[in-house]
Coordinates of C-alpha atoms and ligand atoms in Angstrom, one line a residue:
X1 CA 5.9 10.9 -4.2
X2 CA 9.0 13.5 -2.8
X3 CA 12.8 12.2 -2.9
X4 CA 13.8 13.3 0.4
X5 CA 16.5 16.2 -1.0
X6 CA 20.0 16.1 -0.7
X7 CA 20.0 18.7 1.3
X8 CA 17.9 20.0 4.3
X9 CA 17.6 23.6 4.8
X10 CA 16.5 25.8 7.3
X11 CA 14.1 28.5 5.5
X12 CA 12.5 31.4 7.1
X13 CA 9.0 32.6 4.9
X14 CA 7.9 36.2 5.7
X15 CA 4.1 36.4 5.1
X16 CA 1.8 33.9 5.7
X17 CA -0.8 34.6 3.2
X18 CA -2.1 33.0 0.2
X19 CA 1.3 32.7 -1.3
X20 CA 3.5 32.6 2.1
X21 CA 1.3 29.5 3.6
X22 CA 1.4 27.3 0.7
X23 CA 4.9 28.0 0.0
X24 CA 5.9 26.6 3.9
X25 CA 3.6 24.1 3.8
X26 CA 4.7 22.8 0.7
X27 CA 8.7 23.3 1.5
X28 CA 8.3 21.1 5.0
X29 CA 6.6 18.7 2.4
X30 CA 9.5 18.7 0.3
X31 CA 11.8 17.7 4.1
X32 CA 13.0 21.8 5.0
X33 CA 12.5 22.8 8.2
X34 CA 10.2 26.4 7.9
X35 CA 9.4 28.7 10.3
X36 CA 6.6 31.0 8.9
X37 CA 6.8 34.4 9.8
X38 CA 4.2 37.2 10.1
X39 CA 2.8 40.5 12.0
X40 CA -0.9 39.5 12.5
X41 CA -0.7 37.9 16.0
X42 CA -4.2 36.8 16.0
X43 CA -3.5 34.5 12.4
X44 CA -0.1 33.8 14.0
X45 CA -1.9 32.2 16.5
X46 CA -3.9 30.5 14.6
X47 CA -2.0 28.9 12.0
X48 CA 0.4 27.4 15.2
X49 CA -3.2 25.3 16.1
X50 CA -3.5 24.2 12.7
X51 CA -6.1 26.5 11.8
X52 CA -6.1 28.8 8.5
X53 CA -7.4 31.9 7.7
X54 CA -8.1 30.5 4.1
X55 CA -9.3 27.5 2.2
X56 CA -7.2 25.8 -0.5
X57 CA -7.5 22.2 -1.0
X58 CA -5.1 19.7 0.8
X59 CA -3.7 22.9 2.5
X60 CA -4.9 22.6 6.0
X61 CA -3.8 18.8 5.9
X62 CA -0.2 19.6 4.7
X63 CA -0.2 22.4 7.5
X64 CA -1.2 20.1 10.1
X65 CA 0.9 17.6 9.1
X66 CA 4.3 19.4 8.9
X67 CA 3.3 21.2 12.3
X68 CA 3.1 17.3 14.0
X69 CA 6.4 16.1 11.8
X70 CA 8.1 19.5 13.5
X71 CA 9.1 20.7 10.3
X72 CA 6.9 23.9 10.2
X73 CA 5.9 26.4 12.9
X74 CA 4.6 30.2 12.6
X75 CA 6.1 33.1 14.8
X76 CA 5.8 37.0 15.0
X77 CA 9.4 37.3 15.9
X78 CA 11.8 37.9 12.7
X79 CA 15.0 37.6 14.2
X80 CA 13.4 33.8 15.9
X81 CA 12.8 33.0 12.4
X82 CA 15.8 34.6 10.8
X83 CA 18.5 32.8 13.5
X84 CA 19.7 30.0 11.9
X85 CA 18.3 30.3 8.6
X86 CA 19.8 29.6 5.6
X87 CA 17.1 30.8 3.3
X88 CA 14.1 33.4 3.2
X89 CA 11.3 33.1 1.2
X90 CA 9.8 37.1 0.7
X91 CA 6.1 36.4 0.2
X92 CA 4.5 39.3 1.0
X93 CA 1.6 41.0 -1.4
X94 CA 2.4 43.8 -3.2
X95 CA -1.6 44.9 -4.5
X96 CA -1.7 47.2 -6.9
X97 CA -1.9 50.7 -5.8
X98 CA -4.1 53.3 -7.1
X99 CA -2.3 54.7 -10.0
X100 CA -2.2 50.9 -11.0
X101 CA 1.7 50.6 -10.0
X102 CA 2.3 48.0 -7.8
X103 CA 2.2 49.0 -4.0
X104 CA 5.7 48.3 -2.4
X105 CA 5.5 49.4 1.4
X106 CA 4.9 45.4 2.3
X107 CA 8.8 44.6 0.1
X108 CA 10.0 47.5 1.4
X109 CA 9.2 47.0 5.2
X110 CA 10.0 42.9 4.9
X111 CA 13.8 43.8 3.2
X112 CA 14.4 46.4 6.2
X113 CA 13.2 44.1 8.4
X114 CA 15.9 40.8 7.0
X115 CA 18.8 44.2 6.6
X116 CA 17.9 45.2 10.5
X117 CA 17.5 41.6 12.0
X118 CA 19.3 38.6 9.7
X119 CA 22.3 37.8 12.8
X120 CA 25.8 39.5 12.4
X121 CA 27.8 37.6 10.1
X122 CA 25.3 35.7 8.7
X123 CA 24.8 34.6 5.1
X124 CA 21.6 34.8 4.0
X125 CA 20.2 33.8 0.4
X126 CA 16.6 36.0 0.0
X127 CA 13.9 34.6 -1.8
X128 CA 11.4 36.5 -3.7
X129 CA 8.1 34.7 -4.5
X130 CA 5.4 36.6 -4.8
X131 CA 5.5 38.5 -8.1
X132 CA 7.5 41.7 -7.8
X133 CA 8.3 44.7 -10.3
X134 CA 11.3 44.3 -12.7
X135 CA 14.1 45.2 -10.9
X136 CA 12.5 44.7 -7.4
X137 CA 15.3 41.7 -6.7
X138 CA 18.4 44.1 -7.7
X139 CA 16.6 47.3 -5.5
X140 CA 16.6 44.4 -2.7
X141 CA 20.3 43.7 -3.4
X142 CA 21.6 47.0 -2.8
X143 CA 19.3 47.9 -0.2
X144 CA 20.0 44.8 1.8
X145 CA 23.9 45.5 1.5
X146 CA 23.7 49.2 2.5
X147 CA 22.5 47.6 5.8
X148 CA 25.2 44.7 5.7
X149 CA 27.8 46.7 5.7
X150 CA 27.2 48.0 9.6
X151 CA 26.0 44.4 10.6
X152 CA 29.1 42.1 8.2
X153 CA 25.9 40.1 7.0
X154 CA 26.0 39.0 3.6
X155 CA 22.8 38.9 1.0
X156 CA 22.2 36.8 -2.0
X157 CA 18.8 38.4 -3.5
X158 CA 17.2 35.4 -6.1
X159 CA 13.9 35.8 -8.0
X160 CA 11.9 32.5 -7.8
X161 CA 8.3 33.9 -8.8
X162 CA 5.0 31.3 -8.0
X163 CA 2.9 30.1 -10.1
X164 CA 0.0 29.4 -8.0
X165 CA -3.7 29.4 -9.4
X166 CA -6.8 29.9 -6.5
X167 CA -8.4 26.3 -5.7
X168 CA -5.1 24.3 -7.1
X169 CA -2.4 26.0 -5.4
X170 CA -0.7 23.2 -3.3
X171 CA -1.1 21.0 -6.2
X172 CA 0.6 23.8 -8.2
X173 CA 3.1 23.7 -6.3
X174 CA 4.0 20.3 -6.2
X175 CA 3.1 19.6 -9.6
X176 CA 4.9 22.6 -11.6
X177 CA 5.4 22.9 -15.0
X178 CA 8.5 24.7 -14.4
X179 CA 10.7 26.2 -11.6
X180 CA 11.8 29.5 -12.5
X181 CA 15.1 30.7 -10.6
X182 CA 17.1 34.3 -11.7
X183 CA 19.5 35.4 -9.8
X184 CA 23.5 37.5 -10.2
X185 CA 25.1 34.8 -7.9
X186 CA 25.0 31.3 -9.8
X187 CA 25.6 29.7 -6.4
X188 CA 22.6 31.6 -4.8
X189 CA 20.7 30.2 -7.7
X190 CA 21.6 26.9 -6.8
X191 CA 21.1 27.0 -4.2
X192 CA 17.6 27.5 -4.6
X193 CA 17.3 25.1 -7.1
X194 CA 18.5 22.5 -4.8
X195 CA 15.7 23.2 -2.4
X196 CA 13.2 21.8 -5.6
X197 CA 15.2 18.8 -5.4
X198 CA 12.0 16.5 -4.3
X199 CA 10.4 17.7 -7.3
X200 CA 12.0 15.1 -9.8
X201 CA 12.1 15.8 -13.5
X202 CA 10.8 19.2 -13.1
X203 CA 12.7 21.9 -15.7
X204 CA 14.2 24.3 -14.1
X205 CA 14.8 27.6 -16.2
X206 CA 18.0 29.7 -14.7
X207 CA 18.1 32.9 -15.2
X208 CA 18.9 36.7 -14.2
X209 CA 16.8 38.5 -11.4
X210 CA 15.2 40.8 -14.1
X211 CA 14.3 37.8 -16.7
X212 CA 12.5 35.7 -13.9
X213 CA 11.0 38.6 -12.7
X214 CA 9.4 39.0 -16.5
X215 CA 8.7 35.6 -16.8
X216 CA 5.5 35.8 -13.9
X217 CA 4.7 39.2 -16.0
X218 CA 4.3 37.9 -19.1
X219 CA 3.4 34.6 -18.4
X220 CA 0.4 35.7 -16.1
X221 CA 0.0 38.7 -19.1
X222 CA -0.4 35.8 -21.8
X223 CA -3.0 33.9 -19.9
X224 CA -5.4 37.1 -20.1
X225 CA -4.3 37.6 -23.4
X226 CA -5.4 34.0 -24.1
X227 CA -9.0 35.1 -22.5
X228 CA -9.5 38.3 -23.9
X229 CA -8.4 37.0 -27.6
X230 CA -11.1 34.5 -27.0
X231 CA -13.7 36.8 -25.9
X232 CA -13.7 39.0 -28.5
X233 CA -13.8 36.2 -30.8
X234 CA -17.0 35.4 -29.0
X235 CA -18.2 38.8 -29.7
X236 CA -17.5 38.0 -33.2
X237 CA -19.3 34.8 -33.4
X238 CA -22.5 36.6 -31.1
X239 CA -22.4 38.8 -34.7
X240 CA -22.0 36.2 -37.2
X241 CA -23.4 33.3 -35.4
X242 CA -21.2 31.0 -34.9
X243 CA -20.3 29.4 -31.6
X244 CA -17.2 29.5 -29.7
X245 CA -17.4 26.9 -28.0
X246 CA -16.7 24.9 -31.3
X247 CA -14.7 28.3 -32.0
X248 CA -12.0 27.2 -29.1
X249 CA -12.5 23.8 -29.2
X250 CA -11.1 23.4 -33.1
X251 CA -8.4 26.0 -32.0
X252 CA -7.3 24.4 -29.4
X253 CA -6.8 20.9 -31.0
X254 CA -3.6 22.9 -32.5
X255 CA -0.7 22.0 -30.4
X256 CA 0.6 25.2 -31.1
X257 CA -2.7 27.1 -29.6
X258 CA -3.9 24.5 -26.9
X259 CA -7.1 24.4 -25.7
X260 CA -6.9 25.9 -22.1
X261 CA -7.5 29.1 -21.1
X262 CA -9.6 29.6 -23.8
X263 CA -13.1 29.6 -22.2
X264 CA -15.6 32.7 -23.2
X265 CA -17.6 34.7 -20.7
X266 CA -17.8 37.4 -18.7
X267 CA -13.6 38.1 -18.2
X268 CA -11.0 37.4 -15.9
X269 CA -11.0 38.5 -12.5
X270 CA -9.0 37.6 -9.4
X271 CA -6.1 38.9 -7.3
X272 CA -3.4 38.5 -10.1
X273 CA -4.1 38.9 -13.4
X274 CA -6.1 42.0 -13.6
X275 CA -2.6 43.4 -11.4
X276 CA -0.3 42.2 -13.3
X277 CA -1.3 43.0 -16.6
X278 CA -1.9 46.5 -15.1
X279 CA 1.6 47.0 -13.5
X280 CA 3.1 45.3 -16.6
X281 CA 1.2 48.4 -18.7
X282 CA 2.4 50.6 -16.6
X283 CA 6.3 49.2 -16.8
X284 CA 6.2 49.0 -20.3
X285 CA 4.5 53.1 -21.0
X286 CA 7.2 54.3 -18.1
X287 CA 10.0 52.1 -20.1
X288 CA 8.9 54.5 -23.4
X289 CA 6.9 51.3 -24.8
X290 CA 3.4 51.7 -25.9
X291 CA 2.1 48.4 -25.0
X292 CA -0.9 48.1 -27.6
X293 CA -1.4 44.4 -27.3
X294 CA -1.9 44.5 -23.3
X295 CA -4.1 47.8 -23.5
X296 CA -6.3 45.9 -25.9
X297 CA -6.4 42.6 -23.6
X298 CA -7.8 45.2 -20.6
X299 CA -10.2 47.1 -22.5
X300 CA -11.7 43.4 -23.6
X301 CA -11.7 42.0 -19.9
X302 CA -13.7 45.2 -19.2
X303 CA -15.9 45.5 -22.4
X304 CA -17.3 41.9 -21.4
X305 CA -18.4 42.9 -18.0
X306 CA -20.5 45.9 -19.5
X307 CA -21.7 43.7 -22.7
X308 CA -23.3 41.7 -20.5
X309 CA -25.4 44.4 -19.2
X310 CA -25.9 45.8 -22.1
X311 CA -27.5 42.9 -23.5
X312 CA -29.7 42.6 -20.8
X313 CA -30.7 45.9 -21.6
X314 CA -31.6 45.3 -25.2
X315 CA -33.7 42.2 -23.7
X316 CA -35.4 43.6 -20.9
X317 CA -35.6 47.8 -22.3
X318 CA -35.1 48.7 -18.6
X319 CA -33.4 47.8 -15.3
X320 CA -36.5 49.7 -12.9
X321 CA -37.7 47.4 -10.6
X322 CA -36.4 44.3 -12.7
X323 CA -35.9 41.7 -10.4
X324 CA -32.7 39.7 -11.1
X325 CA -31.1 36.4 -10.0
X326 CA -27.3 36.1 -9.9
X327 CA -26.1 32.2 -9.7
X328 CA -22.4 33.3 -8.8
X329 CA -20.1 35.6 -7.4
X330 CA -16.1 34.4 -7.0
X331 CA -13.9 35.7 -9.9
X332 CA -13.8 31.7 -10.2
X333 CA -15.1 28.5 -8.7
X334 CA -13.4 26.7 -6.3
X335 CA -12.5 29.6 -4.9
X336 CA -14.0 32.5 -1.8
X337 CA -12.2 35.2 -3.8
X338 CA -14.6 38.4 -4.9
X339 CA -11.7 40.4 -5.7
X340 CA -12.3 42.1 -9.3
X341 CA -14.7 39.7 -9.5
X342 CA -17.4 40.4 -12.8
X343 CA -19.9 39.3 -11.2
X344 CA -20.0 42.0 -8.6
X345 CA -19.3 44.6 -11.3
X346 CA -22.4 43.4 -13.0
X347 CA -24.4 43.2 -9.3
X348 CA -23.5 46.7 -9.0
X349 CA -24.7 48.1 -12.2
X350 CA -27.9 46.7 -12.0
X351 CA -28.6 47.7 -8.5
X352 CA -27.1 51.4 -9.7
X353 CA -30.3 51.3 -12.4
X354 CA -33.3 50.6 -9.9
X355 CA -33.0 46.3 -10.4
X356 CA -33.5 44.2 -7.7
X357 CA -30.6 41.8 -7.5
X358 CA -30.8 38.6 -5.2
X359 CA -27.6 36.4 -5.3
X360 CA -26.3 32.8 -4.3
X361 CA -22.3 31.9 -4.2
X362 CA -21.4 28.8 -2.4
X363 CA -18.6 30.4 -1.0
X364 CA -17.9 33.8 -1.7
X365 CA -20.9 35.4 -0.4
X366 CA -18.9 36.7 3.2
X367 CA -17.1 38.4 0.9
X368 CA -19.4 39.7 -1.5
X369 CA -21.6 41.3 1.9
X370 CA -18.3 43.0 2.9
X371 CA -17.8 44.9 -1.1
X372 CA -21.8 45.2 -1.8
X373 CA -24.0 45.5 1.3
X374 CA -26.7 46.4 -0.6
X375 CA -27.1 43.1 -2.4
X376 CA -29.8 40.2 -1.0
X377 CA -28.0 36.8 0.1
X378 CA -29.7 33.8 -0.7
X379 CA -29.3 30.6 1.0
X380 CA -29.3 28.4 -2.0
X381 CA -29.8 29.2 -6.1
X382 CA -33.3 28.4 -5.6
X383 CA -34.1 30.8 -3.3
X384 CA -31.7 33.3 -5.5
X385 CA -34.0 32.8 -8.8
X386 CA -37.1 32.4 -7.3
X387 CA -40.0 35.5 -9.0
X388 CA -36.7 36.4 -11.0
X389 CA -37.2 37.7 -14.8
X390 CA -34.1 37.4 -15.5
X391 CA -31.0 34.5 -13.9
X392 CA -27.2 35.2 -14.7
X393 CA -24.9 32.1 -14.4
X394 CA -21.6 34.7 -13.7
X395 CA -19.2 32.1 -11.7
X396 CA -18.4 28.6 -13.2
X397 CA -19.5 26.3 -10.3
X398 CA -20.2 23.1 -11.1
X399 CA -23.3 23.0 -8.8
X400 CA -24.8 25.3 -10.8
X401 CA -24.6 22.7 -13.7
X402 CA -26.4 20.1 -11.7
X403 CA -29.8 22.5 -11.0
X404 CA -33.0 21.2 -12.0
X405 CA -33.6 24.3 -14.6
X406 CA -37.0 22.8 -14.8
X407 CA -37.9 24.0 -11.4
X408 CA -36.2 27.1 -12.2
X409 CA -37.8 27.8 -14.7
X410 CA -41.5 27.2 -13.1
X411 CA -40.1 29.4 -10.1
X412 CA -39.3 32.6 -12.5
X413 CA -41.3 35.1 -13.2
X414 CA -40.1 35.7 -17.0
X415 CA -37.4 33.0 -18.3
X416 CA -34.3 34.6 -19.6
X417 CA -31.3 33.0 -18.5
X418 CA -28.0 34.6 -19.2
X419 CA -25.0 32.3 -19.1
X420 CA -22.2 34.5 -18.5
X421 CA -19.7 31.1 -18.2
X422 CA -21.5 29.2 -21.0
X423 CA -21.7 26.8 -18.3
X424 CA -25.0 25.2 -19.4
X425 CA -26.4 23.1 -22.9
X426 CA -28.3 25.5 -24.3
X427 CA -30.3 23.4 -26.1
X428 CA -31.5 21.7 -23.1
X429 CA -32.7 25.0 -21.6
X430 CA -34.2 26.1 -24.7
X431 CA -36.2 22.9 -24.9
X432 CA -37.2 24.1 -21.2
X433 CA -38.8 27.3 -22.5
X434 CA -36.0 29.5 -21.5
X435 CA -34.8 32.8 -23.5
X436 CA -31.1 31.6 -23.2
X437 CA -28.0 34.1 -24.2
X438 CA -24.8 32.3 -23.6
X439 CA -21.7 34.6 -24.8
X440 CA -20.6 34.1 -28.2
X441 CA -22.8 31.0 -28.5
X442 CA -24.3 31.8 -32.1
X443 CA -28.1 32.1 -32.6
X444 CA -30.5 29.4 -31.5
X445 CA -33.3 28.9 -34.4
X446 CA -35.8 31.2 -32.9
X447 CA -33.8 34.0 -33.2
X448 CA -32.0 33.7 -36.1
X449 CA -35.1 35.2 -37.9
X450 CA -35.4 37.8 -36.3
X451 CA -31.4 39.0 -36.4
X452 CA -30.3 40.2 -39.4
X453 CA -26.9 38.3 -39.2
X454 CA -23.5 40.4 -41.1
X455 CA -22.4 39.3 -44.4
X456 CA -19.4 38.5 -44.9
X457 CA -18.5 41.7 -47.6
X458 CA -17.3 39.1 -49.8
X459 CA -20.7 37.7 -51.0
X460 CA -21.5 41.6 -51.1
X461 CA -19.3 42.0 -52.9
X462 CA -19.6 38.7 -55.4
Ligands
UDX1 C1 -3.7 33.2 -12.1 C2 -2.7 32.4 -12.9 O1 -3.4 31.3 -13.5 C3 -1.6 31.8 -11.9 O2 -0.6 31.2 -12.7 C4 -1.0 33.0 -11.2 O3 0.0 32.6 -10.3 C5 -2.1 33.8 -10.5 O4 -3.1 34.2 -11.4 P1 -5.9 32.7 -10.6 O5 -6.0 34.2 -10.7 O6 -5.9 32.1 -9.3 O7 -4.4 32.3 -11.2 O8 -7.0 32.1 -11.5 P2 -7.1 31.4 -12.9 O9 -7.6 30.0 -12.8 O10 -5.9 31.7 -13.7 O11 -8.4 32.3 -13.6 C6 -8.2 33.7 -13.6 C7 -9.5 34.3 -14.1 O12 -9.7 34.0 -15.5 C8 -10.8 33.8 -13.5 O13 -11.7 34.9 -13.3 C9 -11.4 32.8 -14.5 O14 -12.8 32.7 -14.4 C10 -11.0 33.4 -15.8 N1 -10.9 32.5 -16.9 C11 -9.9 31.5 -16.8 C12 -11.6 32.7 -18.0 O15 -12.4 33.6 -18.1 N2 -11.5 31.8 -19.1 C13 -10.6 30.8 -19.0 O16 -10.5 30.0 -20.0 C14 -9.8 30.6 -17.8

């Protein structure tokens, strides 16, 4: 599948998290010989036997794999990792702190660390991958040659952001769209480049340090965009009723629209867009800009979330001692991820207002207990809807899809079933005897009487 590269390099990746595991996995795929580097002993450890502190498909294979071909090993010692190497990859996280600017201590101690320990003399080309601030790789640059000139070391700071979604992340890698590569020394850039060799026919864009660095901004920033636009459009069609499923499905037949990313419900969540689009606000007001567009795609990412309630509440009149189902609580399927998840938003409010909220996640709920203590763990969706009044379908996992709704239904107490992924036909559930609200799926025929639906002011108007 890989052409062996033209080159083999010996790459040092600081951080072996989410972004830092797949990355030297997937570069011993590609034929470089990685040493993995990171402070948490314990997962240090662990990751040397082969065993991984998260789940990604195809990950633990490739890990295992590369450790048995010799290509790949994990260390807590920098300067191990840093002697001899050509390359190194910065993938540490840098969350977003609490003013919503990105938190930099993890950057700051990895580039003191490569100043303080990279061998006297040695040229090394520094790699940053996980997505930094605008100007983070030129800060880096001057940083990292303050130190060089005590040691004679020499730095060569290139931006080479990831794309990497949750539950596709190895195949992301391997399988990019595009390589992205900015740097101020072409032959740094390269460089870099080269190391993508295996990856045949991939387009690689070359650019500055500052441009690449705004590409994972604003590509990341378009995606939510592409969510929110959608979801108000679903708030639209709740008014009007229309249905946007048909809604994104006839945009997204337009080559120039394309129909991903363009699924209605409850919002994004996750570790990366509701950051970036945050820290690339907060670039744009401190840069004098007022960023109107990216304002408007948070405020719709959060509106969903509290529609949803609110919905419930015109339904149900109160929360008291209403007792709830929640089929769902990852930002995403596929993935263990809770973090900014909507579903535990939701979880919470309803708790907050006297409900009582059971919930089933085939994988997130470890994390879930952890953020919301207070919320009952089911064992399947069965036992999750079972006396319920009311299910919500918050997290888009396929088994959720494959349910008998039929025995749902005969387990609830009252049937409304809100289908915060439009995950489900409603038709069918309807048909079951279900009070179904998907979001932005129109009116059904039993309640189109009783909504008086807006006019368009034109046939007012006529
Ligand atoms: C995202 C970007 O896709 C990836 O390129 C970047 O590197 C990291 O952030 P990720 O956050 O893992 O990846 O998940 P993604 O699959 O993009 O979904 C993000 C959120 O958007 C999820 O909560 C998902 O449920 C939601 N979503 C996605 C929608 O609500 N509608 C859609 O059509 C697609």
């Amino acid at each position: 599948m890989f052409k062996s590269p033209t080159t083999h390099s010996r790459i040092a990746v600081i951080g072996t998290n989410y972004v830092g595991l797949v990355t030297a996995a997937c570069l011993a795929r590609l034929g470089h010989t990685v040493i993995g580097v990171d402070v948490d002993a314990l997962k240090v450890g662990r990751l040397q036997r082969g065993q991984l502190p998260i789940f990604e498909p195809d990950l633990e294979d490739i890990v295992r794999e590369q450790l048995a071909a010799g290509r790949l090993r994990f260390t807590l010692d920098y300067a191990e990792a840093l002697s001899g190497a050509e390359v190194a990859f910065v993938c540490v996280g840098t969350p977003a702190g609490v003013d919503g600017e990105p938190d930099m201590r993890q950057v700051q101690s990895a580039t003191a660390s490569l100043a303080k320990l990279t061998p006297a003399g040695a040229y090394l080309v520094v790699v940053n991958k996980s997505t930094m601030p605008v100007g983070t790789g030129q800060w880096m640059q001057m940083t990292l040659n303050a130190h060089a000139r005590r040691t004679g070391a020499r730095f060569s700071v290139v931006s080479n952001p990831e794309f990497l979604r949750e539950g596709s992340a190895v195949s992301d890698f391997l399988h990019p769209d595009r390589i992205v590569v900015g740097g101020e020394d072409s032959a740094a850039v390269e460089q870099v480049a080269t190391l993508y060799a295996g990856l045949q026919s991939t387009p690689i864009v070359r650019t500055d340090t500052r441009t690449a660095e705004m590409i994972k901004y604003a590509s990341n920033a378009f995606l939510a965009t592409k969510i929110s636009f959608i979801n108000e459009m679903a708030t639209i069609c709740e008014r009007v009723g229309a249905d946007v499923k048909d809604v994104a499905q006839g945009m997204g037949l337009d080559q120039r629209i394309g129909p991903r990313f363009l699924s209605a419900g409850v919002g994004y969540g996750g570790s990366c867009f509701p950051k970036d689009v945050m820290a690339l606000e907060r670039l744009a007001t401190g840069a004098g800009v007022e960023p109107r567009v990216l304002r408007a795609v948070m405020d719709t990412n959060q509106y969903m979330r509290q529609a949803v309630v609110d919905n419930l509440r015109t339904e149900m009149q109160w929360f008291h001692g209403l007792r709830v189902g929640i089929l769902g609580l990852a930002f995403k399927a596929d993935t263990d991820d809770v973090r900014e998840s909507p579903a535990l938003d939701i979880a919470r409010t309803l708790l907050d207002e006297g409900a009582h909220v059971r919930a089933y996640d085939p994988a997130a709920m470890g994390n879930a207990a952890r953020l919301l203590p207070e919320l009952e763990l089911c064992a399947d969706a069965y036992a999750a809807v079972e006396d319920a009044d009311v299910v919500l379908v918050l997290t888009e996992w396929p088994e959720f899809k494959a349910l008998d709704y039929a025995r749902v239904h005969n387990s609830m107490r009252q049937a409304v079933l809100v289908d915060g992924r439009n995950l489900l036909d409603s038709g069918a559930l309807q048909a079951l005897g279900f009070r179904y609200r998907g979001i932005g799926r129109g009116r059904g025929p039993e309640t189109q009487a009783e909504t008086q639906l807006v006019p368009s002011r034109a046939l007012i108007a006529a």
